[in-house]
Short mmCIF file of C-alpha atoms in Angstrom, two decimals:
data_model
loop_
_atom_site.label_atom_id
_atom_site.label_comp_id
_atom_site.label_asym_id
_atom_site.label_seq_id
_atom_site.Cartn_x
_atom_site.Cartn_y
_atom_site.Cartn_z
CA UNK O 1 -65.02 -18.54 -26.58
CA UNK O 2 -63.36 -16.13 -29.12
CA UNK O 3 -64.59 -16.27 -32.64
CA UNK O 4 -62.26 -14.47 -34.79
CA UNK O 5 -63.99 -14.58 -38.21
CA UNK O 6 -64.73 -10.88 -38.19
CA UNK O 7 -61.03 -10.46 -37.87
CA UNK O 8 -60.11 -10.90 -41.38
CA UNK O 9 -58.56 -8.57 -43.29
CA UNK O 10 -54.98 -7.94 -44.87
CA UNK O 11 -53.11 -5.54 -43.30
CA UNK O 12 -49.76 -4.89 -45.37
CA UNK O 13 -48.19 -6.43 -48.67
CA UNK O 14 -44.74 -6.60 -48.62
CA UNK O 15 -43.70 -7.25 -52.33
CA UNK O 16 -39.90 -7.48 -51.93
CA UNK O 17 -40.37 -10.23 -49.50
CA UNK O 18 -43.58 -11.46 -50.90
CA UNK O 19 -45.25 -11.67 -47.81
CA UNK O 20 -48.63 -10.70 -46.99
CA UNK O 21 -49.51 -9.64 -42.81
CA UNK O 22 -53.13 -10.79 -42.03
CA UNK O 23 -55.53 -10.96 -39.25
CA UNK O 24 -55.85 -13.92 -37.40
CA UNK O 25 -59.34 -14.79 -38.37
CA UNK O 26 -58.84 -14.89 -42.49
CA UNK O 27 -59.66 -18.31 -43.91
CA UNK O 28 -57.19 -20.08 -46.55
CA UNK O 29 -59.42 -19.78 -49.44
CA UNK O 30 -59.85 -15.87 -48.64
CA UNK O 31 -56.03 -15.63 -47.57
CA UNK O 32 -55.31 -16.99 -51.60
CA UNK O 33 -57.90 -15.11 -53.16
CA UNK O 34 -56.52 -12.08 -51.62
CA UNK O 35 -53.27 -13.08 -52.67
CA UNK O 36 -54.23 -13.76 -55.90
CA UNK O 37 -55.37 -10.26 -56.37
CA UNK O 38 -51.52 -9.48 -56.52
CA UNK O 39 -50.30 -12.33 -58.76
CA UNK O 40 -49.81 -14.86 -55.66
CA UNK O 41 -50.91 -17.58 -54.08
CA UNK O 42 -49.89 -20.18 -51.08
CA UNK O 43 -47.07 -22.42 -51.93
CA UNK O 44 -49.16 -25.79 -50.45
CA UNK O 45 -52.32 -26.86 -48.93
CA UNK O 46 -53.82 -29.70 -47.46
CA UNK O 47 -57.35 -31.33 -48.30
CA UNK O 48 -59.45 -28.00 -47.58
CA UNK O 49 -59.15 -24.68 -47.37
CA UNK O 50 -62.17 -23.56 -45.14
CA UNK O 51 -59.97 -22.54 -41.89
CA UNK O 52 -58.81 -20.14 -40.36
CA UNK O 53 -55.12 -19.47 -41.18
CA UNK O 54 -54.41 -19.55 -37.43
CA UNK O 55 -56.12 -22.68 -36.91
CA UNK O 56 -54.51 -24.69 -39.86
CA UNK O 57 -50.90 -23.90 -38.59
CA UNK O 58 -51.93 -24.19 -34.78
CA UNK O 59 -52.59 -28.23 -35.49
CA UNK O 60 -49.67 -29.17 -37.78
CA UNK O 61 -51.99 -28.82 -41.00
CA UNK O 62 -49.80 -30.13 -44.16
CA UNK O 63 -50.08 -31.42 -47.59
CA UNK O 64 -48.57 -33.80 -49.63
CA UNK O 65 -45.50 -33.08 -51.00
CA UNK O 66 -41.60 -33.58 -50.20
CA UNK O 67 -40.28 -30.28 -51.98
CA UNK O 68 -42.76 -29.13 -48.65
CA UNK O 69 -43.11 -29.23 -44.82
CA UNK O 70 -46.04 -28.07 -42.92
CA UNK O 71 -47.95 -25.02 -43.47
CA UNK O 72 -46.55 -23.64 -40.66
CA UNK O 73 -42.56 -23.48 -42.02
CA UNK O 74 -44.42 -20.48 -44.29
CA UNK O 75 -44.93 -18.14 -41.33
CA UNK O 76 -42.62 -15.62 -40.91
CA UNK O 77 -44.06 -13.66 -38.00
CA UNK O 78 -46.95 -14.14 -35.34
CA UNK O 79 -48.53 -11.44 -33.17
CA UNK O 80 -50.51 -13.43 -30.40
CA UNK O 81 -52.21 -12.02 -27.54
CA UNK O 82 -50.92 -13.99 -24.14
CA UNK O 83 -52.86 -14.11 -20.78
CA UNK O 84 -52.23 -11.06 -19.07
CA UNK O 85 -53.60 -9.29 -22.04
CA UNK O 86 -49.67 -8.32 -23.47
CA UNK O 87 -49.73 -8.76 -27.52
CA UNK O 88 -46.46 -9.68 -28.69
CA UNK O 89 -44.90 -10.26 -31.34
CA UNK O 90 -42.68 -13.13 -32.25
CA UNK O 91 -40.63 -14.49 -35.39
CA UNK O 92 -37.52 -16.91 -35.61
CA UNK O 93 -35.49 -13.69 -34.90
CA UNK O 94 -37.42 -12.29 -32.07
CA UNK O 95 -38.78 -14.31 -29.42
CA UNK O 96 -37.91 -17.32 -30.96
CA UNK O 97 -38.79 -19.49 -28.34
CA UNK O 98 -42.16 -18.19 -27.73
CA UNK O 99 -42.44 -18.54 -32.26
CA UNK O 100 -41.53 -21.88 -31.76
CA UNK O 101 -44.12 -22.70 -29.30
CA UNK O 102 -46.51 -20.48 -31.11
CA UNK O 103 -46.36 -22.65 -34.67
CA UNK O 104 -47.95 -25.33 -33.48
CA UNK O 105 -49.59 -24.31 -29.96
CA UNK O 106 -52.72 -26.10 -30.12
CA UNK O 107 -54.67 -23.15 -28.99
CA UNK O 108 -52.80 -23.52 -25.60
CA UNK O 109 -50.75 -20.74 -25.51
CA UNK O 110 -52.82 -17.65 -26.76
CA UNK O 111 -54.70 -16.03 -29.04
CA UNK O 112 -52.74 -15.63 -32.33
CA UNK O 113 -54.29 -12.08 -34.22
CA UNK O 114 -51.42 -11.91 -36.72
CA UNK O 115 -49.90 -13.98 -39.16
CA UNK O 116 -47.07 -12.51 -41.47
CA UNK O 117 -47.14 -15.56 -44.19
CA UNK O 118 -44.31 -16.42 -47.05
CA UNK O 119 -46.24 -16.56 -50.53
CA UNK O 120 -45.18 -18.00 -53.93
CA UNK O 121 -46.28 -16.32 -57.61
CA UNK O 122 -49.36 -17.76 -58.78
CA UNK O 123 -49.47 -20.47 -61.26
CA UNK O 124 -51.67 -23.67 -62.19
CA UNK O 125 -51.00 -27.05 -61.61
CA UNK O 126 -51.70 -29.80 -64.33
CA UNK O 127 -52.77 -32.89 -61.81
CA UNK O 128 -53.30 -36.45 -63.20
CA UNK O 129 -54.80 -39.81 -61.13
CA UNK O 130 -54.50 -43.43 -62.45
CA UNK O 131 -55.67 -46.76 -60.67
CA UNK O 132 -52.60 -48.87 -59.79
CA UNK O 133 -51.81 -52.05 -58.13
CA UNK O 134 -50.96 -52.27 -54.68
CA UNK O 135 -47.67 -53.96 -55.27
CA UNK O 136 -46.89 -51.03 -57.85
CA UNK O 137 -47.18 -48.82 -55.10
CA UNK O 138 -44.73 -50.45 -52.38
CA UNK O 139 -42.15 -51.94 -55.72
CA UNK O 140 -41.68 -47.58 -56.29
CA UNK O 141 -41.74 -45.98 -52.67
CA UNK O 142 -38.18 -45.58 -53.17
CA UNK O 143 -37.91 -44.84 -56.15
CA UNK O 144 -40.17 -42.96 -58.27
CA UNK O 145 -43.29 -42.51 -56.48
CA UNK O 146 -42.97 -39.46 -54.15
CA UNK O 147 -40.38 -37.66 -56.27
CA UNK O 148 -41.48 -37.30 -59.92
CA UNK O 149 -43.87 -34.67 -59.51
CA UNK O 150 -43.93 -31.74 -56.72
CA UNK O 151 -47.26 -32.82 -55.59
CA UNK O 152 -48.73 -36.59 -54.73
CA UNK O 153 -51.08 -38.55 -52.54
CA UNK O 154 -52.28 -41.92 -52.92
CA UNK O 155 -55.52 -43.19 -51.73
CA UNK O 156 -55.70 -46.97 -51.24
CA UNK O 157 -58.11 -49.63 -51.63
CA UNK O 158 -57.61 -52.03 -49.16
CA UNK O 159 -59.67 -54.82 -49.98
CA UNK O 160 -59.17 -54.81 -53.73
CA UNK O 161 -55.50 -54.25 -52.67
CA UNK O 162 -55.12 -51.04 -55.21
CA UNK O 163 -54.64 -47.60 -55.33
CA UNK O 164 -55.25 -44.07 -57.50
CA UNK O 165 -52.00 -42.29 -57.37
CA UNK O 166 -52.83 -38.48 -57.44
CA UNK O 167 -49.88 -36.39 -58.73
CA UNK O 168 -49.29 -32.76 -59.69
CA UNK O 169 -46.60 -30.17 -61.32
CA UNK O 170 -46.93 -26.64 -61.90
CA UNK O 171 -47.36 -25.82 -65.34
CA UNK O 172 -48.42 -22.79 -67.80
CA UNK O 173 -50.94 -24.50 -69.46
CA UNK O 174 -54.51 -22.88 -69.26
CA UNK O 175 -57.23 -24.49 -67.24
CA UNK O 176 -59.03 -27.46 -68.31
CA UNK O 177 -61.46 -29.35 -66.90
CA UNK O 178 -61.21 -33.15 -66.12
CA UNK O 179 -63.49 -35.43 -68.50
CA UNK O 180 -67.18 -35.46 -67.24
CA UNK O 181 -68.65 -38.93 -66.32
CA UNK O 182 -72.42 -39.58 -65.61
CA UNK O 183 -71.36 -41.08 -62.39
CA UNK O 184 -69.19 -38.01 -60.83
CA UNK O 185 -71.96 -36.00 -59.77
CA UNK O 186 -75.07 -36.98 -57.33
CA UNK O 187 -75.58 -40.10 -58.97
CA UNK O 188 -72.14 -40.95 -57.55
CA UNK O 189 -72.20 -39.21 -54.06
CA UNK O 190 -75.59 -40.39 -53.05
CA UNK O 191 -75.14 -43.89 -54.46
CA UNK O 192 -71.93 -44.19 -52.34
CA UNK O 193 -73.72 -42.73 -49.34
CA UNK O 194 -76.59 -44.62 -49.23
CA UNK O 195 -74.41 -48.00 -49.84
CA UNK O 196 -72.44 -46.68 -46.66
CA UNK O 197 -75.39 -46.55 -44.71
CA UNK O 198 -76.85 -50.05 -45.48
CA UNK O 199 -73.21 -51.45 -44.43
CA UNK O 200 -73.77 -50.18 -40.68
CA UNK O 201 -76.11 -52.79 -40.78
CA UNK O 202 -74.54 -55.46 -43.27
CA UNK O 203 -70.55 -54.52 -42.85
CA UNK O 204 -69.88 -57.37 -44.80
CA UNK O 205 -70.90 -55.55 -48.19
CA UNK O 206 -68.20 -53.08 -47.85
CA UNK O 207 -65.68 -54.92 -50.14
CA UNK O 208 -68.27 -55.09 -52.71
CA UNK O 209 -69.30 -51.66 -52.19
CA UNK O 210 -65.07 -50.33 -52.75
CA UNK O 211 -64.96 -52.63 -55.58
CA UNK O 212 -68.29 -51.01 -57.55
CA UNK O 213 -67.91 -47.32 -56.43
CA UNK O 214 -64.39 -47.20 -57.05
CA UNK O 215 -64.78 -48.99 -60.41
CA UNK O 216 -67.62 -47.00 -61.54
CA UNK O 217 -65.48 -43.56 -60.78
CA UNK O 218 -61.70 -44.84 -61.54
CA UNK O 219 -62.16 -48.11 -63.99
CA UNK O 220 -62.08 -51.54 -63.06
CA UNK O 221 -58.74 -52.42 -64.31
CA UNK O 222 -55.76 -50.71 -63.40
CA UNK O 223 -53.74 -48.16 -65.55
CA UNK O 224 -56.86 -46.18 -66.27
CA UNK O 225 -56.30 -42.11 -65.82
CA UNK O 226 -58.03 -38.78 -65.88
CA UNK O 227 -56.20 -35.33 -66.01
CA UNK O 228 -56.92 -32.02 -65.27
CA UNK O 229 -54.92 -28.41 -65.15
CA UNK O 230 -56.32 -26.01 -62.43
CA UNK O 231 -55.27 -22.92 -59.86
CA UNK O 232 -52.50 -23.82 -57.28
CA UNK O 233 -55.11 -22.47 -54.89
CA UNK O 234 -57.87 -25.53 -55.51
CA UNK O 235 -55.79 -28.23 -57.19
CA UNK O 236 -54.55 -29.41 -53.95
CA UNK O 237 -58.25 -29.47 -52.64
CA UNK O 238 -60.64 -32.49 -52.50
CA UNK O 239 -63.73 -33.43 -51.43
CA UNK O 240 -64.72 -34.66 -48.08
CA UNK O 241 -68.13 -35.97 -48.99
CA UNK O 242 -69.72 -36.53 -45.85
CA UNK O 243 -69.29 -36.37 -42.13
CA UNK O 244 -66.47 -38.52 -41.34
CA UNK O 245 -63.83 -39.58 -38.57
CA UNK O 246 -60.01 -39.15 -39.62
CA UNK O 247 -57.23 -40.81 -37.30
CA UNK O 248 -53.88 -39.62 -39.22
CA UNK O 249 -50.77 -40.67 -37.80
CA UNK O 250 -47.15 -39.22 -38.99
CA UNK O 251 -43.66 -42.23 -39.36
CA UNK O 252 -40.78 -42.03 -40.85
CA UNK O 253 -41.84 -42.55 -44.78
CA UNK O 254 -38.57 -45.39 -45.15
CA UNK O 255 -41.54 -47.33 -42.24
CA UNK O 256 -44.38 -46.90 -45.07
CA UNK O 257 -44.25 -50.24 -46.62
CA UNK O 258 -44.22 -51.93 -43.61
CA UNK O 259 -47.13 -50.07 -41.58
CA UNK O 260 -49.34 -50.91 -45.04
CA UNK O 261 -48.60 -54.21 -45.69
CA UNK O 262 -49.45 -54.92 -42.03
CA UNK O 263 -52.22 -53.01 -41.99
CA UNK O 264 -53.39 -54.66 -45.35
CA UNK O 265 -52.84 -58.01 -44.04
CA UNK O 266 -54.54 -57.45 -40.58
CA UNK O 267 -58.03 -55.77 -42.45
CA UNK O 268 -57.92 -58.57 -45.18
CA UNK O 269 -57.76 -61.33 -42.73
CA UNK O 270 -54.47 -63.02 -43.94
CA UNK O 271 -52.08 -65.41 -42.01
CA UNK O 272 -50.36 -63.23 -38.70
CA UNK O 273 -53.04 -60.78 -39.30
CA UNK O 274 -49.72 -58.37 -39.98
CA UNK O 275 -48.85 -59.30 -36.17
CA UNK O 276 -51.36 -57.08 -34.65
CA UNK O 277 -53.10 -58.52 -31.46
CA UNK O 278 -56.59 -57.51 -31.65
CA UNK O 279 -59.54 -59.34 -33.28
CA UNK O 280 -60.35 -58.69 -36.91
CA UNK O 281 -63.52 -60.75 -37.20
CA UNK O 282 -66.39 -59.87 -38.62
CA UNK O 283 -65.08 -56.30 -38.80
CA UNK O 284 -64.89 -54.33 -42.47
CA UNK O 285 -64.10 -51.19 -43.05
CA UNK O 286 -63.98 -47.68 -45.24
CA UNK O 287 -62.22 -47.06 -48.12
CA UNK O 288 -59.94 -44.91 -49.08
CA UNK O 289 -57.22 -45.08 -46.53
CA UNK O 290 -55.27 -41.86 -47.25
CA UNK O 291 -51.26 -41.97 -47.83
CA UNK O 292 -49.54 -38.04 -48.17
CA UNK O 293 -46.09 -36.96 -47.39
CA UNK O 294 -43.84 -34.15 -46.07
CA UNK O 295 -40.52 -32.98 -45.75
CA UNK O 296 -39.78 -30.21 -43.17
CA UNK O 297 -36.01 -31.14 -42.60
CA UNK O 298 -34.27 -29.35 -45.40
CA UNK O 299 -36.13 -25.88 -44.50
CA UNK O 300 -33.88 -23.26 -42.87
CA UNK O 301 -36.90 -22.62 -40.59
CA UNK O 302 -37.16 -23.05 -36.41
CA UNK O 303 -38.98 -26.20 -35.88
CA UNK O 304 -41.58 -25.99 -33.64
CA UNK O 305 -41.66 -27.89 -30.19
CA UNK O 306 -44.95 -30.13 -31.32
CA UNK O 307 -43.73 -30.74 -35.09
CA UNK O 308 -44.92 -33.82 -35.37
CA UNK O 309 -42.73 -35.11 -38.60
CA UNK O 310 -39.89 -37.25 -38.36
CA UNK O 311 -37.07 -35.09 -37.94
CA UNK O 312 -34.18 -37.14 -39.75
CA UNK O 313 -36.05 -37.47 -42.92
CA UNK O 314 -39.13 -37.54 -45.04
CA UNK O 315 -42.79 -38.32 -43.13
CA UNK O 316 -45.51 -40.51 -44.22
CA UNK O 317 -48.96 -39.91 -43.18
CA UNK O 318 -51.58 -42.77 -42.98
CA UNK O 319 -55.08 -41.55 -42.77
CA UNK O 320 -57.56 -43.60 -41.84
CA UNK O 321 -60.99 -42.29 -42.36
CA UNK O 322 -64.47 -43.80 -41.33
CA UNK O 323 -67.20 -42.34 -42.75
CA UNK O 324 -70.55 -41.80 -41.21
CA UNK O 325 -73.65 -42.36 -43.57
CA UNK O 326 -76.51 -39.80 -42.61
CA UNK O 327 -74.36 -39.05 -39.42
CA UNK O 328 -74.42 -42.49 -37.74
CA UNK O 329 -70.93 -43.95 -36.37
CA UNK O 330 -69.98 -47.37 -38.24
CA UNK O 331 -69.70 -50.35 -36.25
CA UNK O 332 -66.28 -51.00 -36.68
CA UNK O 333 -64.51 -47.76 -35.40
CA UNK O 334 -63.50 -48.27 -31.96
CA UNK O 335 -62.03 -52.14 -32.90
CA UNK O 336 -60.31 -50.50 -36.05
CA UNK O 337 -58.83 -47.19 -34.32
CA UNK O 338 -57.50 -48.98 -31.29
CA UNK O 339 -56.19 -52.04 -33.72
CA UNK O 340 -54.81 -48.95 -35.99
CA UNK O 341 -53.26 -46.97 -33.12
CA UNK O 342 -51.57 -49.65 -31.69
CA UNK O 343 -49.61 -50.69 -35.15
CA UNK O 344 -48.44 -46.66 -35.59
CA UNK O 345 -47.10 -47.18 -32.30
CA UNK O 346 -45.22 -49.96 -32.84
CA UNK O 347 -43.44 -48.22 -36.02
CA UNK O 348 -42.67 -45.12 -34.02
CA UNK O 349 -45.48 -42.84 -35.17
CA UNK O 350 -47.23 -39.45 -33.86
CA UNK O 351 -50.83 -38.54 -34.20
CA UNK O 352 -52.22 -35.62 -35.99
CA UNK O 353 -53.53 -33.18 -33.46
CA UNK O 354 -56.67 -32.39 -35.54
CA UNK O 355 -58.12 -35.65 -36.02
CA UNK O 356 -60.06 -38.40 -34.35
CA UNK O 357 -57.20 -40.71 -32.31
CA UNK O 358 -58.76 -41.89 -28.90
CA UNK O 359 -56.48 -44.87 -27.62
CA UNK O 360 -53.49 -43.40 -26.93
CA UNK O 361 -52.43 -42.22 -24.23
CA UNK O 362 -50.80 -39.09 -22.68
CA UNK O 363 -47.80 -40.87 -21.34
CA UNK O 364 -47.13 -42.45 -25.08
CA UNK O 365 -47.13 -38.72 -26.06
CA UNK O 366 -44.74 -37.84 -23.32
CA UNK O 367 -42.33 -40.28 -24.91
CA UNK O 368 -42.64 -39.49 -28.28
CA UNK O 369 -41.96 -35.94 -27.85
CA UNK O 370 -39.09 -36.21 -25.28
CA UNK O 371 -37.36 -33.00 -24.69
CA UNK O 372 -39.59 -31.20 -27.20
CA UNK O 373 -42.61 -31.77 -25.14
CA UNK O 374 -41.00 -29.84 -22.11
CA UNK O 375 -39.75 -27.07 -23.78
CA UNK O 376 -43.31 -26.51 -24.86
CA UNK O 377 -44.59 -26.97 -21.65
CA UNK O 378 -41.69 -24.49 -19.96
CA UNK O 379 -42.42 -21.75 -22.16
CA UNK O 380 -46.49 -22.36 -22.23
CA UNK O 381 -46.80 -22.08 -18.65
CA UNK O 382 -44.65 -19.26 -18.34
CA UNK O 383 -46.82 -17.46 -20.30
CA UNK O 384 -49.97 -18.89 -19.23
CA UNK O 385 -49.56 -19.72 -15.39
CA UNK O 386 -53.16 -20.07 -14.39
CA UNK O 387 -53.98 -21.93 -17.30
CA UNK O 388 -56.39 -19.89 -19.10
CA UNK O 389 -55.88 -21.55 -22.51
CA UNK O 390 -56.09 -25.11 -21.51
CA UNK O 391 -59.02 -27.73 -21.88
CA UNK O 392 -60.00 -30.99 -21.46
CA UNK O 393 -58.37 -31.78 -24.62
CA UNK O 394 -54.91 -31.01 -23.71
CA UNK O 395 -55.13 -32.73 -20.39
CA UNK O 396 -56.01 -35.61 -22.16
CA UNK O 397 -53.59 -35.27 -25.10
CA UNK O 398 -50.30 -34.51 -23.72
CA UNK O 399 -50.77 -35.24 -19.95
CA UNK O 400 -50.96 -31.27 -19.09
CA UNK O 401 -52.86 -30.63 -15.21
CA UNK O 402 -52.65 -34.07 -13.81
CA UNK O 403 -51.03 -37.92 -13.95
CA UNK O 404 -47.26 -38.79 -13.94
CA UNK O 405 -45.12 -37.54 -16.32
CA UNK O 406 -41.99 -34.88 -17.08
CA UNK O 407 -44.89 -32.46 -18.74
CA UNK O 408 -46.80 -31.42 -15.40
CA UNK O 409 -43.73 -30.59 -13.45
CA UNK O 410 -45.00 -27.17 -13.18
CA UNK O 411 -48.67 -28.05 -13.31
CA UNK O 412 -49.86 -27.18 -9.59
CA UNK O 413 -51.15 -23.61 -10.30
CA UNK O 414 -53.07 -24.21 -13.76
CA UNK O 415 -56.41 -23.25 -11.73
CA UNK O 416 -58.28 -22.49 -14.98
CA UNK O 417 -57.91 -25.28 -16.45
CA UNK O 418 -61.24 -26.47 -17.60
CA UNK O 419 -62.26 -30.58 -17.34
CA UNK O 420 -64.86 -32.22 -18.80
CA UNK O 421 -67.89 -31.86 -16.13
CA UNK O 422 -70.39 -33.86 -18.28
CA UNK O 423 -72.02 -34.70 -21.39
CA UNK O 424 -74.41 -35.38 -23.59
CA UNK O 425 -76.36 -36.69 -26.95
CA UNK O 426 -77.34 -33.92 -28.87
CA UNK O 427 -79.24 -34.56 -32.67
CA UNK O 428 -78.70 -35.40 -34.72
CA UNK O 429 -76.76 -38.41 -35.10
CA UNK O 430 -74.03 -39.04 -32.53
CA UNK O 431 -72.97 -35.26 -31.56
CA UNK O 432 -72.63 -34.62 -28.03
CA UNK O 433 -73.49 -31.41 -25.56
CA UNK O 434 -69.93 -31.27 -23.65
CA UNK O 435 -69.99 -29.19 -20.42
CA UNK O 436 -66.93 -28.26 -18.54
CA UNK O 437 -65.75 -26.77 -15.04
CA UNK O 438 -62.45 -25.37 -13.42
CA UNK O 439 -60.15 -28.28 -12.05
CA UNK O 440 -60.18 -26.61 -8.95
CA UNK O 441 -62.28 -23.49 -7.04
CA UNK O 442 -61.24 -20.05 -7.64
CA UNK O 443 -61.73 -17.53 -4.89
CA UNK O 444 -63.15 -13.73 -5.76
CA UNK O 445 -59.72 -12.58 -4.26
CA UNK O 446 -58.07 -14.14 -7.17
CA UNK O 447 -58.71 -10.96 -9.02
CA UNK O 448 -57.09 -8.82 -6.67
CA UNK O 449 -54.05 -11.06 -5.67
CA UNK O 450 -50.53 -9.95 -6.04
CA UNK O 451 -48.08 -12.87 -7.73
CA UNK O 452 -44.41 -12.89 -8.00
CA UNK O 453 -43.61 -10.89 -11.23
CA UNK O 454 -40.35 -12.56 -11.75
CA UNK O 455 -40.09 -15.82 -14.09
CA UNK O 456 -37.55 -19.05 -12.84
CA UNK O 457 -35.11 -17.55 -15.28
CA UNK O 458 -34.40 -14.56 -13.12
CA UNK O 459 -35.58 -12.19 -15.88
CA UNK O 460 -36.59 -8.87 -15.08
CA UNK O 461 -39.99 -7.59 -15.00
CA UNK O 462 -41.80 -6.58 -18.12
CA UNK O 463 -42.70 -2.49 -15.80
CA UNK O 464 -38.97 -2.41 -16.00
CA UNK O 465 -38.69 -1.92 -19.76
CA UNK O 466 -40.59 -0.30 -22.31
CA UNK O 467 -44.32 -1.52 -23.40
CA UNK O 468 -45.73 -1.24 -26.54
CA UNK O 469 -48.59 -3.79 -26.80
CA UNK O 470 -46.87 -5.02 -30.52
CA UNK O 471 -43.65 -4.70 -28.85
CA UNK O 472 -39.96 -6.14 -30.13
CA UNK O 473 -38.70 -6.52 -26.74
CA UNK O 474 -37.60 -9.77 -25.36
CA UNK O 475 -40.59 -12.32 -24.60
CA UNK O 476 -38.90 -12.99 -21.25
CA UNK O 477 -39.53 -9.55 -20.50
CA UNK O 478 -43.36 -9.52 -21.11
CA UNK O 479 -44.28 -12.66 -19.96
CA UNK O 480 -44.18 -12.35 -16.55
CA UNK O 481 -47.53 -11.08 -14.47
CA UNK O 482 -46.99 -7.88 -14.91
CA UNK O 483 -50.60 -7.68 -15.20
CA UNK O 484 -53.40 -8.53 -12.20
CA UNK O 485 -54.14 -12.44 -12.47
CA UNK O 486 -57.17 -13.31 -14.46
CA UNK O 487 -60.64 -12.43 -14.20
CA UNK O 488 -62.99 -15.21 -14.52
CA UNK O 489 -66.56 -14.79 -15.51
CA UNK O 490 -68.63 -16.84 -13.36
CA UNK O 491 -72.05 -16.78 -14.82
CA UNK O 492 -75.12 -19.16 -14.42
CA UNK O 493 -75.28 -22.49 -15.90
CA UNK O 494 -78.87 -21.09 -16.34
CA UNK O 495 -77.41 -18.52 -18.69
CA UNK O 496 -76.69 -21.28 -21.44
CA UNK O 497 -80.18 -23.79 -22.26
CA UNK O 498 -78.63 -26.94 -23.61
CA UNK O 499 -81.63 -27.85 -25.36
CA UNK O 500 -81.25 -24.53 -27.13
CA UNK O 501 -77.79 -25.45 -28.06
CA UNK O 502 -79.02 -28.95 -28.87
CA UNK O 503 -81.37 -27.04 -31.46
CA UNK O 504 -78.42 -24.91 -32.52
CA UNK O 505 -76.07 -27.60 -33.71
CA UNK O 506 -79.26 -29.70 -35.02
CA UNK O 507 -79.89 -26.37 -37.48
CA UNK O 508 -76.30 -26.17 -38.81
CA UNK O 509 -76.17 -29.80 -39.61
CA UNK O 510 -79.39 -29.32 -41.24
CA UNK O 511 -77.59 -26.26 -43.32
CA UNK O 512 -77.04 -26.53 -46.94
CA UNK O 513 -74.11 -29.05 -47.81
CA UNK O 514 -70.50 -27.64 -48.49
CA UNK O 515 -68.17 -29.09 -50.68
CA UNK O 516 -64.46 -28.54 -49.90
CA UNK O 517 -63.06 -29.38 -53.46
CA UNK O 518 -63.52 -27.49 -56.38
CA UNK O 519 -66.91 -28.89 -56.96
CA UNK O 520 -68.79 -27.60 -60.77
CA UNK O 521 -72.29 -27.84 -61.34
CA UNK O 522 -73.21 -29.97 -64.43
CA UNK O 523 -76.29 -31.68 -65.77
CA UNK O 524 -75.38 -34.95 -63.01
CA UNK O 525 -75.37 -32.61 -60.39
CA UNK O 526 -72.74 -30.90 -58.14
CA UNK O 527 -69.93 -33.63 -59.41
CA UNK O 528 -68.26 -33.82 -56.62
CA UNK O 529 -66.23 -37.24 -57.94
CA UNK O 530 -63.85 -35.14 -60.12
CA UNK O 531 -61.04 -36.21 -58.01
CA UNK O 532 -61.28 -37.90 -54.53
#
């Protein structure tokens, strides 16, 4: 309900520390553009750059490199507006518990309005991508696969048992485009899209689609390579092609071969089926399955409480992507994702918060995160005791505001937690119009009720200390209820017409396609297949 898109300015450039202080609504692409103006760039990126800097760090966004961890590791400080209206600055040295909670906050802590981000020297990267047998990927897993270059990611083609290995290193070479192919533009884009649509009605063609589409783009024989030189700020991006579901989990890198071999056996109906106890009869999935890595263990930076990476060593990310051709859901989704999530839990993985996991209970999340989730909840509840920033997704994913579990010890007062009331289909495709309601009735007296302003820790109230809005005082001295309880806007439901909202959604979806990679116009149309 608070949109920071226009709150997107650079506030400070620190040339000595090579950091930029920016407002929370700044998009990653804009941050990189502004950084490039002074010869800097973001040191690591995920697959797209259209998110806000706050959205990216708050959901544990990552790239694919064993020399980098989560994007949040480059955050030097934050300024966050809490439920009581106070804006508090935090960092590793100042309000450190709030900092560890805010680095991956899932929007449940407050509104992050400023981010101080660590940058690096702007440069080009030279990338290569090579079609390899899956057996070679697994044989070199613990050797040179992930360590030869700074950035490496793999796109696994499950039916062909092959993979595209994409790797990149910083270079002083001038920019160089990848070799153009007629299939790399609109021909390839629309061919794949229409074949995916057809597979919704005839799923058994998907192994053939995988062979044909990726053979046309990357070759039908292993060992074929393409390369290019791009600026770091665009070279790490890829094109997401179509509307899609993404179900990504983080697990210890050492367990990768086991997870891939078991999932491969299940998808390909091999004997034993990878010991995955779900039927794979008449089930066919999309290509590719994305394989990426990170390592947060060697960084001298505060570890976020909700960091889903491995604390003992490098992390592997497996992402079971399913496309929605022409906004239609594939028939395999629920059974595929139920089996996939079961396997991920079996190998001790944790889900990526911003992805489409749906068959894992909050009880598993509580057990997987243990004391870290308890600490996150403790700080979150102290900062927002009424649950102003909580919604249905936090309740379902983390067990907040209901159900058994350690993370629910202090949730009886979350009167502003919004629960799902109802939902109905909204055009186009299977988009949904969602309506929520507060968990508990709130009387008009709420806005004037006095509350105990001393937290359980016994720390003095904020009015006993100085109170600048960008204060450097202890978070414990600011987070109490020194302000009045939250004021709730109880607008009439008639103020929001469902039909109008649905039409807005439809209009948005009809808008021009957005390409997230580094597309270029050519005689074949917009080039989207130069790299996956």
